Coordinates of C-alpha atoms in Angstrom, one line a residue:
Q3 CA 0.8 0.3 -0.1
A4 CA 1.1 2.8 -1.3
I5 CA 2.2 5.7 1.6
E6 CA 1.1 9.2 0.0
E7 CA 2.7 12.0 2.3
F8 CA 6.4 10.6 3.2
E9 CA 9.9 12.3 3.9
I10 CA 12.5 12.3 1.6
A11 CA 16.5 13.0 1.6
S12 CA 19.8 12.8 -0.5
A13 CA 23.7 12.5 0.7
Y14 CA 27.1 11.8 -1.3
P15 CA 27.8 8.4 1.3
N16 CA 31.6 9.2 2.3
S17 CA 33.5 7.2 4.9
S18 CA 31.8 9.0 8.2
A19 CA 28.5 8.8 6.8
G20 CA 28.9 4.9 5.4
S21 CA 25.0 4.2 5.9
Q22 CA 23.0 6.7 7.3
I23 CA 22.0 9.8 6.1
P24 CA 24.0 12.6 7.9
G25 CA 22.8 14.6 10.1
N26 CA 22.8 17.7 7.5
A27 CA 20.2 16.4 5.2
A28 CA 17.9 18.3 4.2
F29 CA 14.7 15.7 4.3
R30 CA 11.5 17.4 1.9
T31 CA 8.1 16.3 2.5
V32 CA 6.4 14.0 -0.5
R33 CA 2.3 14.2 -1.4
D34 CA 1.8 12.1 -4.2
P35 CA -0.9 9.3 -3.8
G36 CA 0.2 7.1 -5.2
G37 CA 4.0 7.1 -3.2
A38 CA 5.6 8.3 -6.4
F39 CA 8.4 10.9 -5.9
S40 CA 11.5 12.0 -8.1
L41 CA 15.1 13.1 -7.3
E42 CA 17.2 16.0 -9.1
L43 CA 20.7 15.2 -8.4
E44 CA 24.2 15.3 -10.2
Q45 CA 26.6 12.9 -11.0
G46 CA 27.6 10.4 -8.7
N47 CA 27.0 7.9 -5.4
Y48 CA 24.1 8.9 -3.0
L49 CA 22.2 7.3 -0.5
I50 CA 18.7 8.3 0.0
A51 CA 16.9 8.5 2.8
V52 CA 12.9 7.6 2.7
R53 CA 10.7 8.4 6.1
A54 CA 7.5 8.5 7.6
R55 CA 5.7 9.0 10.3
G56 CA 5.0 5.5 12.3
Y57 CA 7.2 3.6 9.7
S58 CA 10.9 3.3 9.9
L59 CA 14.0 5.2 7.7
A60 CA 14.3 2.5 5.3
R61 CA 17.8 4.0 2.8
A62 CA 18.6 2.7 -0.6
N63 CA 22.3 3.3 -2.6
A64 CA 21.6 5.3 -6.0
E65 CA 24.4 5.6 -8.9
T66 CA 23.5 9.0 -11.4
G67 CA 25.8 9.4 -14.3
P68 CA 26.5 9.8 -18.3
G69 CA 25.3 6.5 -20.0
L70 CA 23.5 5.3 -16.5
Q71 CA 19.2 4.9 -17.2
P72 CA 17.7 6.1 -14.0
E73 CA 16.1 2.6 -12.2
P74 CA 13.3 3.0 -10.4
I75 CA 13.9 2.3 -7.0
E76 CA 10.5 0.8 -4.8
F77 CA 10.9 1.1 -1.0
G78 CA 9.5 -1.0 2.1
L79 CA 8.3 1.1 4.8
Q80 CA 8.4 -0.3 8.2
P81 CA 5.4 -0.6 10.1
G82 CA 6.4 0.7 14.1
G83 CA 10.2 2.3 14.1
A84 CA 12.1 3.4 17.0
I85 CA 11.5 5.8 19.2
V86 CA 13.2 7.9 20.9
E87 CA 12.0 9.8 23.8
G88 CA 13.9 12.3 27.0
Q89 CA 15.4 15.9 27.7
V90 CA 17.6 18.2 27.2
V91 CA 19.1 20.1 30.6
D92 CA 21.6 22.4 30.8
A93 CA 24.1 22.5 33.3
S94 CA 22.2 22.4 36.9
G95 CA 19.5 20.1 35.4
T96 CA 17.4 21.8 34.4
G97 CA 14.9 21.9 30.8
V98 CA 16.1 23.4 27.7
Q99 CA 12.8 24.9 26.1
G100 CA 13.6 25.1 22.0
A101 CA 16.2 23.4 21.4
L102 CA 16.6 21.9 17.9
I103 CA 17.4 17.6 18.5
F104 CA 19.4 16.0 15.7
A105 CA 19.2 12.4 14.6
G106 CA 23.4 12.0 13.8
A107 CA 26.1 15.2 13.8
F108 CA 24.7 18.5 14.2
P109 CA 24.5 20.8 11.4
R110 CA 26.8 23.7 11.6
N111 CA 25.5 26.4 9.4
A112 CA 22.7 28.3 11.3
E113 CA 20.8 29.1 8.8
F114 CA 19.9 25.0 7.9
Q115 CA 19.5 24.0 11.7
V116 CA 15.5 24.7 11.9
A117 CA 15.1 23.3 9.0
L118 CA 16.8 20.3 9.5
S119 CA 16.1 19.2 13.5
N120 CA 14.1 16.0 13.8
A121 CA 12.8 17.8 17.3
R122 CA 12.5 21.0 19.4
T123 CA 11.8 20.8 22.8
D124 CA 9.2 21.6 24.7
E125 CA 8.4 23.7 27.6
A126 CA 10.6 21.2 29.8
G127 CA 13.0 20.4 27.9
A128 CA 11.4 17.1 26.7
F129 CA 11.4 15.7 22.8
S130 CA 10.6 12.5 21.3
I131 CA 12.1 11.2 18.1
E132 CA 9.6 8.0 16.0
G133 CA 10.5 5.8 13.2
L134 CA 13.9 6.1 13.7
P135 CA 16.1 2.4 12.8
P136 CA 17.1 0.1 15.6
G137 CA 21.0 0.4 16.3
P138 CA 23.4 2.4 18.4
I139 CA 22.0 5.5 17.5
D140 CA 24.3 9.4 18.5
L141 CA 21.7 12.5 18.8
S142 CA 23.1 16.3 19.5
A143 CA 21.0 19.1 20.7
A144 CA 22.0 23.3 21.2
H145 CA 20.1 26.4 21.6
S146 CA 21.6 29.5 20.6
K147 CA 22.2 30.5 24.6
K148 CA 22.0 27.3 26.3
G149 CA 24.8 25.8 24.4
I150 CA 25.2 22.2 22.5
G151 CA 25.4 18.1 23.4
F152 CA 25.7 15.3 22.3
V153 CA 24.5 11.4 23.7
S154 CA 24.5 8.5 22.6
G155 CA 22.5 4.6 22.7
E156 CA 21.4 1.9 21.4
L157 CA 17.5 1.6 19.9
T158 CA 15.4 -0.9 20.0
L159 CA 12.2 -1.9 18.9
E160 CA 9.9 -3.6 22.2
K161 CA 10.1 -0.3 23.9
P162 CA 11.2 3.9 24.0
T163 CA 14.6 4.3 24.3
Q164 CA 15.6 7.6 27.1
L165 CA 18.1 9.4 26.6
T166 CA 19.5 12.3 28.4
I167 CA 21.2 15.7 26.5
V168 CA 23.0 18.4 28.7
L169 CA 23.9 21.5 27.4
N170 CA 27.3 23.1 27.3
S171 CA 27.7 26.8 27.7
T172 CA 28.4 28.1 24.8
G173 CA 31.5 30.8 25.1
G174 CA 31.9 34.4 23.7
I175 CA 34.5 36.3 21.5
E176 CA 34.7 39.9 22.4
G177 CA 38.1 42.4 20.1

């Protein structure tokens, strides 16, 4: 059965990403009654990822270039997926509202951070991300005034994984 609304991203695979879409990959929303999509890609080898609410992330490799005929890619999204829940706190243990959460590496380019975030914390600093593949995960969080933080964990399908991210204060530069 076709999934009518989903998000898709592409990234050049590299040695640090392996089979993971890096945290700085831009997912875009697709709405199509038949679940169809199209990507315009420059020449190269790509890792394509698709995610949808209530489903586990799916990945596929694609190669583009002169003389290569594009082959259709069909993603078999599996219902469920792992869930990570938790809280972002400052050094004193107080929940931080409005922190951006990233599954994977923290994007350094500030103009893309909101678009690339997987979640934003509520007034108590709580967050939840659904539909992740089971296995190891690295989460990062950022807040413009409270700093950044990182945590690693192991996701399972049996129950939500609970993680706490502690933000480290940012420094300042004067001149």
